[in-house]
Amino acid sequence: MSRTAWSAKDQAPPRDEEQRLRELGYQPVLARRMGGFGNFAISFSVISILSGCMTLYGFGLNTGGPAVMMWGWAGVGLFVLCVGLALAEVTSAYPTSGALYYMADRLGGRRWGWYTGWLNLLGLLGAIAGIDYGAALFTGAFLNLQWGFDPTPGSTFVIFLCILLLHATLNLFGVRLVSVLNSISVWWHLTGVAVIVGALAIVPDRHQSPSFVFTEFVNDTGWANPFYVAAIGLLLAQYTFSGYDASAHLSEETSNASVSAAKGIVRAIWVSWIAGFVLLAGLTFAIQDYAGTQESATGVPPAQILLDALGSAGASALLLVVIVAQLFCGNAEVAAASRMVFAFSRDNALPGSALWRKVSSGTQTPVPAVWLSVGVAALLALPSLYSATAYGAVTAINVIGITPAYAIPIYLRLRAGDRFQPGPWHLGRWSRPIGWIAVSWVAVVTVLFCLPQSSPLTVNSMNYASIALVVVLALASVWWYVARRSYSTPSAYGNDREQAEIAEGIV
């Protein structure tokens, strides 16, 4: 990156962000109580290496094994950093809660914004379901170790609903509590990784060799082509590296958001990239029995690694560390998704928009949007009661929804060329090459994650992400013809009366 670009963005004086928001067409109604560290913390918490890496570790053991997990993490992290850099540049220019869809609307027009919003919303709601269901799985594993609890699909779903209720309740107290919890979450994650990896390095008498950790390829998918299997195995890393748009969604509640939100995205990715590699290496070196880990009675392979390497007491203690991290992650994701629901409703894009955009006068929090977010997440996870592969489908839905939504505003920014007015945080001459790398990578992974993940292909092993994508796009198309006259971002209707009506949604 050019020295000039970095200097310009790092030394830019703070903007009047409330005035900037008005220039973008919105009347400020949310409380701007989050600092730069808090903004970074929410994206770091949503990425949550102790959630993504741990919950999909068993998937990685089957789809390529150690070699794909380790090198896939390194490679995917580099490409995701390019996506994050390019997205951060556009975020700096348009720091609103609507984030991706607002950027697409401004750069490409109403229909671009509409479809980007629906994809983003699918990804965010799928992320809540995936994160909190993963936390429920780990909670079931902990209860199994401690008291012999049988983590059936039904009991796991009940735990999942309790976690959703907890996160909805925490989010009702306002963004300041969310910010404090996310700041704690950063140190909890980093300390947790250090403790887990340290214990796994010191306590076990036996470790796997470096050649096993970095070159062992395992294919238990049923597919014969190793390149296909390796490509599918990238889901572990790509799923974990998602949700960093949370920094953008919380920008209307962040001080100096034009710079802080952009920096929050980039920092969250590179810190997670390094810490996640260390965590995956620590777990893989400590595997005592590969087949036994895959078939763990706990239902969670990382729990079996901890159990084999550290014993029951040590495994239980570290599982608690992971579960708390996952709870931090889910709470941050509910905050991000609810802001997206609020912003999309503010522009009349959702059925019942007048309800979902209401904001509490006491906490300045979009309360109905919080409840809608957790409610839809609960519905998305319902198939887990009937299908053992449903959790993988939920994670794929998250990736297939949110990842294309990242690329659309980046592509439209590239297409706009010199018409794009950069914010105070920008990439300078690196903007176009990094942007095209980002768009190309997203195109590749979007195709990959629509593909079947196991063979033979049955009702249970089907990858429903592609179906979910088609259904959401179809529903968005149908609703477009119903709501296209009422949906619009402020510059399109540019009307003080409309903004006054929205401001009256504060209750």
XYZ file of C-alpha atoms in Angstrom:
507
model
C 0.000 0.000 0.000
C 1.358 3.420 -0.825
C 2.781 5.448 2.020
C 0.680 8.399 0.885
C -2.576 6.427 1.165
C -1.769 5.132 4.623
C -0.721 8.556 5.892
C -3.804 10.250 4.521
C -6.174 7.900 6.222
C -4.344 7.627 9.538
C -3.917 11.386 10.000
C -7.348 12.514 8.784
C -9.078 14.699 11.392
C -12.264 13.244 12.912
C -15.415 14.051 10.958
C -18.669 15.288 12.352
C -20.238 11.868 11.868
C -23.763 12.992 12.722
C -23.543 15.634 9.998
C -22.074 13.061 7.609
C -25.019 10.767 8.323
C -27.416 13.604 7.507
C -25.518 14.207 4.262
C -26.137 10.545 3.417
C -29.836 11.155 4.003
C -30.509 9.777 7.485
C -31.632 11.423 10.690
C -29.451 10.097 13.580
C -31.584 8.029 15.986
C -29.082 5.503 17.370
C -26.709 6.266 20.265
C -23.103 6.900 19.142
C -21.454 5.340 22.199
C -18.954 2.915 20.658
C -15.256 3.726 20.286
C -12.728 2.457 17.753
C -11.670 -0.529 19.852
C -15.299 -1.490 20.428
C -15.947 -1.352 16.691
C -12.957 -3.627 15.992
C -14.086 -5.873 18.835
C -17.532 -6.537 17.385
C -16.118 -7.825 14.076
C -13.413 -9.792 15.877
C -16.086 -11.295 18.134
C -18.297 -12.224 15.170
C -15.400 -13.828 13.279
C -14.657 -15.683 16.550
C -11.966 -18.250 15.869
C -13.104 -20.127 18.976
C -16.508 -20.498 17.346
C -15.820 -21.062 13.643
C -12.617 -23.100 13.930
C -13.938 -25.267 16.751
C -17.466 -25.930 15.484
C -16.332 -26.881 11.957
C -13.144 -28.688 12.998
C -14.880 -32.052 12.599
C -15.950 -31.046 9.084
C -12.314 -30.237 8.335
C -11.145 -33.640 9.608
C -13.292 -35.304 6.914
C -12.822 -32.872 4.014
C -9.085 -32.842 3.403
C -7.845 -33.311 6.938
C -4.905 -31.456 8.509
C -3.251 -30.339 5.267
C -6.373 -28.609 3.923
C -7.236 -27.111 7.315
C -3.795 -25.552 7.813
C -2.926 -24.413 4.295
C -6.552 -23.601 3.545
C -6.612 -21.282 6.553
C -3.441 -19.531 5.406
C -4.630 -19.080 1.820
C -8.244 -18.189 2.535
C -7.121 -15.679 5.175
C -4.984 -13.847 2.621
C -7.834 -13.563 0.119
C -10.305 -12.550 2.824
C -7.905 -9.801 3.902
C -8.127 -8.435 0.344
C -11.928 -8.539 0.554
C -11.799 -6.769 3.916
C -9.441 -4.056 2.674
C -11.624 -3.342 -0.354
C -14.809 -3.357 1.724
C -13.250 -1.103 4.354
C -12.533 1.516 1.686
C -16.192 1.638 0.640
C -17.322 1.591 4.286
C -15.266 4.717 4.942
C -17.222 6.521 2.225
C -20.650 5.293 3.381
C -20.659 4.706 7.183
C -24.308 3.693 7.763
C -26.088 0.821 9.542
C -27.342 -0.367 6.161
C -23.705 -0.982 5.210
C -23.446 -3.264 2.162
C -26.867 -2.658 0.636
C -26.617 1.110 1.133
C -23.201 1.123 -0.582
C -24.588 -0.932 -3.475
C -27.611 1.356 -3.765
C -25.440 4.465 -3.916
C -22.949 3.018 -6.393
C -25.235 0.909 -8.585
C -28.845 1.942 -8.057
C -31.923 0.739 -6.190
C -32.084 -2.800 -7.568
C -28.419 -3.477 -6.760
C -29.077 -2.261 -3.236
C -32.229 -4.342 -2.917
C -30.626 -7.703 -3.802
C -27.454 -6.952 -1.851
C -29.601 -6.236 1.198
C -31.493 -9.509 0.956
C -28.269 -11.504 0.519
C -26.661 -9.691 3.445
C -29.727 -10.306 5.598
C -29.748 -14.035 4.721
C -26.081 -14.285 5.653
C -26.428 -12.425 8.942
C -29.465 -14.401 10.102
C -27.817 -17.656 9.014
C -24.753 -16.633 11.025
C -26.815 -16.224 14.215
C -28.268 -19.709 13.683
C -24.871 -21.237 12.927
C -23.014 -19.575 15.811
C -25.620 -20.198 18.489
C -26.330 -23.756 17.361
C -22.588 -24.402 17.478
C -22.545 -23.037 21.031
C -25.427 -25.396 21.854
C -23.449 -28.356 20.481
C -20.444 -27.463 22.631
C -22.666 -26.948 25.666
C -24.100 -30.421 25.084
C -20.570 -31.834 24.869
C -19.650 -30.121 28.145
C -22.723 -31.533 29.878
C -21.876 -34.950 28.462
C -18.378 -34.816 29.965
C -19.577 -33.562 33.306
C -22.781 -35.467 33.922
C -23.220 -37.972 31.108
C -25.887 -35.822 29.423
C -27.084 -37.259 26.090
C -26.915 -34.428 23.506
C -29.836 -35.513 21.297
C -31.054 -33.236 18.489
C -34.058 -32.256 20.622
C -32.089 -31.376 23.750
C -29.491 -29.514 21.686
C -32.246 -27.447 20.081
C -33.650 -26.516 23.498
C -30.177 -25.315 24.552
C -29.984 -23.370 21.291
C -33.296 -21.604 22.012
C -32.088 -20.665 25.507
C -28.925 -19.140 24.013
C -30.974 -17.136 21.497
C -33.131 -15.816 24.332
C -30.023 -14.803 26.316
C -28.592 -12.904 23.341
C -31.859 -11.132 22.608
C -32.086 -10.024 26.239
C -28.498 -8.730 26.356
C -29.021 -6.758 23.161
C -32.048 -4.989 24.605
C -29.875 -3.140 27.146
C -28.247 -0.914 24.530
C -25.089 -0.607 22.467
C -22.892 0.384 25.425
C -23.328 -3.043 27.033
C -22.777 -4.693 23.642
C -19.546 -2.695 23.258
C -18.307 -3.617 26.746
C -19.036 -7.318 26.164
C -17.244 -7.239 22.804
C -14.173 -5.580 24.352
C -14.055 -8.335 26.981
C -14.557 -10.840 24.169
C -11.334 -9.773 22.405
C -9.181 -10.531 25.432
C -11.168 -13.666 26.241
C -10.534 -15.020 22.726
C -6.822 -14.189 22.650
C -6.206 -15.465 26.176
C -8.349 -18.525 25.491
C -6.327 -19.452 22.400
C -3.078 -19.010 24.348
C -4.329 -21.196 27.227
C -5.729 -23.944 24.959
C -2.669 -24.108 22.710
C -0.304 -23.872 25.682
C -2.041 -26.713 27.528
C -2.113 -28.902 24.408
C 1.585 -28.218 23.796
C 2.756 -28.929 27.360
C 0.516 -31.604 28.900
C 0.247 -34.508 26.398
C 3.155 -36.968 26.235
C 2.619 -37.529 22.521
C 2.162 -35.101 19.628
C 1.685 -35.510 15.903
C 4.642 -34.781 13.622
C 4.916 -31.579 11.568
C 4.606 -33.663 8.405
C 1.237 -34.987 9.639
C -0.056 -31.544 10.587
C 0.946 -29.850 7.332
C 0.803 -32.635 4.717
C -1.683 -35.332 5.858
C -4.648 -35.448 3.479
C -7.835 -37.238 4.576
C -10.885 -37.799 2.380
C -13.975 -39.179 4.095
C -16.484 -37.370 1.889
C -17.190 -40.160 -0.591
C -15.908 -38.033 -3.480
C -12.923 -39.420 -5.395
C -11.364 -36.214 -6.703
C -8.876 -34.820 -4.138
C -8.981 -31.311 -5.643
C -12.760 -31.212 -5.261
C -12.458 -32.374 -1.649
C -9.779 -29.781 -0.873
C -11.946 -27.048 -2.372
C -14.956 -28.077 -0.258
C -12.670 -28.197 2.790
C -12.097 -24.452 2.493
C -15.546 -23.967 4.058
C -14.009 -24.172 7.543
C -11.850 -21.114 6.965
C -14.281 -19.176 4.783
C -17.141 -19.680 7.252
C -14.986 -18.488 10.129
C -13.805 -15.445 8.146
C -17.259 -13.951 7.805
C -19.258 -11.378 9.693
C -16.642 -8.625 9.672
C -19.227 -6.336 8.094
C -20.458 -5.982 11.702
C -18.103 -3.007 12.016
C -19.973 -1.318 9.169
C -23.413 -2.152 10.569
C -22.471 -0.535 13.908
C -20.985 2.566 12.255
C -23.954 4.790 13.185
C -23.137 3.970 16.812
C -19.336 4.469 16.475
C -17.312 7.638 17.058
C -15.273 8.766 14.013
C -16.916 5.927 12.107
C -15.515 6.921 8.700
C -12.111 5.776 9.918
C -12.860 3.557 12.914
C -15.282 1.225 11.100
C -12.855 0.735 8.203
C -9.961 0.001 10.541
C -12.198 -2.289 12.595
C -12.858 -4.529 9.577
C -9.195 -4.882 8.600
C -7.830 -5.368 12.116
C -10.440 -7.989 12.948
C -9.380 -10.059 9.917
C -5.614 -10.007 10.358
C -5.709 -10.593 14.125
C -8.102 -13.536 13.582
C -5.917 -14.857 10.756
C -2.851 -15.145 12.986
C -4.632 -16.387 16.113
C -6.724 -18.907 14.161
C -3.678 -20.490 12.547
C -2.103 -20.947 15.987
C -5.314 -22.517 17.336
C -5.708 -24.971 14.435
C -2.064 -25.985 14.705
C -2.351 -26.524 18.463
C -5.423 -28.735 18.091
C -4.002 -30.782 15.213
C -0.625 -31.443 16.841
C -2.501 -32.755 19.914
C -4.698 -35.343 18.122
C -4.188 -38.680 19.865
C -6.593 -40.857 17.873
C -7.797 -39.521 14.520
C -10.688 -41.954 14.015
C -11.720 -41.666 17.667
C -11.743 -37.879 17.348
C -13.982 -38.051 14.285
C -16.437 -40.406 16.016
C -16.408 -38.719 19.428
C -19.289 -39.620 21.743
C -19.436 -35.957 22.727
C -20.509 -35.081 19.180
C -17.762 -32.443 19.040
C -14.308 -33.577 17.797
C -12.316 -30.748 19.478
C -13.819 -31.835 22.804
C -12.409 -35.328 22.182
C -8.956 -33.868 21.464
C -9.064 -31.992 24.769
C -10.355 -35.099 26.574
C -7.668 -37.401 25.161
C -4.861 -34.911 25.709
C -5.815 -33.319 29.041
C -8.252 -35.640 30.785
C -11.832 -34.991 31.816
C -11.175 -32.068 34.194
C -8.886 -30.204 31.807
C -11.194 -30.810 28.846
C -14.217 -29.522 30.761
C -12.397 -26.358 31.854
C -11.246 -25.514 28.334
C -14.629 -26.348 26.840
C -16.071 -23.679 29.118
C -13.552 -21.214 27.687
C -14.746 -22.086 24.176
C -18.444 -21.931 25.075
C -18.117 -18.475 26.638
C -16.263 -17.270 23.514
C -19.059 -18.632 21.335
C -21.632 -16.838 23.477
C -19.719 -13.577 22.989
C -19.696 -14.265 19.257
C -23.432 -14.941 19.006
C -24.257 -11.836 21.016
C -22.202 -9.654 18.665
C -23.849 -11.245 15.625
C -27.342 -10.501 16.976
C -26.278 -6.858 17.355
C -25.038 -6.700 13.743
C -28.051 -8.495 12.261
C -30.571 -6.389 14.178
C -28.946 -3.192 12.846
C -29.261 -4.559 9.338
C -32.959 -5.338 9.947
C -33.434 -1.825 11.358
C -31.679 -0.130 8.438
C -33.423 -2.202 5.753
C -36.776 -1.456 7.385
C -35.896 2.225 7.625
C -35.823 2.172 3.837
C -39.094 0.174 3.674
C -37.543 -3.007 2.263
C -39.050 -5.604 4.642
C -42.626 -6.719 5.205
C -43.808 -4.869 8.308
C -41.032 -2.284 8.034
C -42.918 0.222 10.200
C -42.574 -2.183 13.145
C -38.991 -3.404 12.623
C -37.515 0.116 12.394
C -38.870 1.221 15.789
C -36.209 2.279 18.315
C -36.501 2.284 22.112
C -36.410 5.821 23.519
C -34.670 4.554 26.670
C -31.793 2.518 25.171
C -31.902 3.824 21.568
C -31.869 0.181 20.483
C -34.029 -1.289 17.657
C -35.910 -3.695 19.952
C -38.332 -5.284 17.416
C -35.407 -5.866 15.028
C -33.562 -7.777 17.754
C -36.538 -10.110 18.300
C -37.040 -10.636 14.567
C -33.367 -11.556 14.140
C -33.370 -14.275 16.810
C -36.797 -15.522 15.717
C -35.738 -16.103 12.111
C -32.481 -17.710 13.303
C -34.531 -20.200 15.318
C -36.556 -21.089 12.214
C -33.412 -21.547 10.102
C -32.054 -24.124 12.545
C -35.265 -26.170 12.762
C -34.076 -28.777 10.196
C -31.354 -29.797 12.677
C -34.088 -31.710 14.532
C -34.401 -34.063 11.568
C -31.070 -34.055 9.723
C -27.561 -34.670 11.044
C -26.108 -32.590 8.197
C -28.352 -29.560 8.781
C -25.710 -27.668 10.754
C -23.321 -27.796 7.796
C -26.153 -26.501 5.620
C -26.792 -23.585 7.990
C -23.111 -22.598 7.898
C -23.112 -22.843 4.113
C -26.225 -20.625 3.991
C -24.319 -18.041 6.030
C -21.366 -18.115 3.639
C -23.435 -18.226 0.456
C -25.536 -15.278 1.560
C -23.006 -12.946 3.070
C -19.962 -13.540 0.858
C -21.526 -12.364 -2.453
C -22.954 -9.387 -0.559
C -19.376 -8.347 0.301
C -18.323 -8.407 -3.338
C -21.193 -6.416 -4.851
C -20.294 -2.971 -3.421
C -16.618 -3.661 -4.157
C -17.441 -4.495 -7.785
C -19.673 -1.421 -8.111
C -16.927 0.763 -6.638
C -14.516 -0.606 -9.288
C -17.077 -0.011 -11.997
C -17.623 3.556 -10.806
C -13.927 4.402 -11.279
C -13.188 8.058 -10.617
C -16.867 8.754 -9.871
C -16.346 7.033 -6.505
C -15.620 9.618 -3.801
C -13.356 7.870 -1.248
C -13.684 8.533 2.460
C -10.786 9.429 4.752
C -9.665 5.748 4.884
C -8.663 4.573 1.400
C -6.249 2.271 -0.445
C -4.767 4.781 -2.888
C -3.261 3.184 -5.988
C -3.820 -0.308 -4.540
C -7.585 0.097 -4.641
C -8.198 -1.473 -8.052
C -5.838 -4.501 -7.873
C -6.987 -5.416 -4.364
C -10.603 -4.872 -5.387
C -10.373 -7.209 -8.390
C -8.650 -9.902 -6.319
C -11.493 -9.606 -3.789
C -14.266 -9.858 -6.401
C -12.579 -12.823 -8.133
C -12.150 -14.700 -4.855
C -15.786 -14.201 -3.892
C -16.915 -15.487 -7.299
C -14.879 -18.674 -6.794
C -16.065 -19.444 -3.249
C -19.703 -18.700 -4.116
C -19.576 -21.470 -6.716
C -17.666 -23.823 -4.416
C -20.120 -23.588 -1.580
C -23.114 -24.376 -3.750
C -21.563 -27.780 -4.510
C -22.478 -31.039 -2.700
C -20.207 -31.725 0.278
C -20.552 -35.494 0.547
C -21.358 -38.526 -1.611
C -23.631 -40.329 -2.336
C -26.044 -37.481 -2.705
C -29.174 -38.048 -0.592
C -31.839 -35.930 1.088
C -29.689 -35.833 4.241
C -26.372 -35.102 2.510
C -27.729 -32.503 0.082
C -26.148 -29.048 0.278
C -29.182 -26.835 0.726
C -27.204 -23.592 0.466
C -27.853 -23.300 -3.251
C -31.581 -23.905 -2.708
C -31.648 -21.308 0.066
C -29.911 -18.830 -2.230
C -32.442 -19.402 -5.026
C -35.384 -19.166 -2.594
C -34.153 -15.893 -1.088
C -33.485 -14.351 -4.495
C -36.920 -15.493 -5.677
C -38.628 -14.038 -2.601
C -36.648 -10.822 -2.999
C -37.761 -10.617 -6.646
C -41.412 -11.176 -5.761
C -41.294 -8.654 -2.920
C -39.557 -6.146 -5.204
C -42.726 -5.864 -7.268
C -44.765 -5.313 -4.110
C -42.452 -2.850 -2.338
C -40.480 -1.180 -5.134
C -42.530 2.019 -4.897
C -42.013 2.401 -1.147
C -38.411 1.124 -0.954
C -35.724 3.726 -1.460
C -32.697 5.159 0.252
C -32.993 8.850 1.230
C -31.212 10.374 -1.737
C -33.825 8.848 -3.998
C -36.758 10.356 -2.128
C -34.690 13.107 -0.406
C -37.628 14.174 1.612
C -37.642 15.677 5.118
C -41.183 14.505 5.768
C -40.213 10.868 5.192
C -37.291 11.175 7.555
C -39.526 12.800 10.160
C -41.943 9.862 9.903
C -39.079 7.419 10.414
C -37.777 9.408 13.387
C -41.247 9.086 14.916
C -40.604 5.328 15.046
C -38.715 5.982 18.285
C -40.890 4.549 21.047
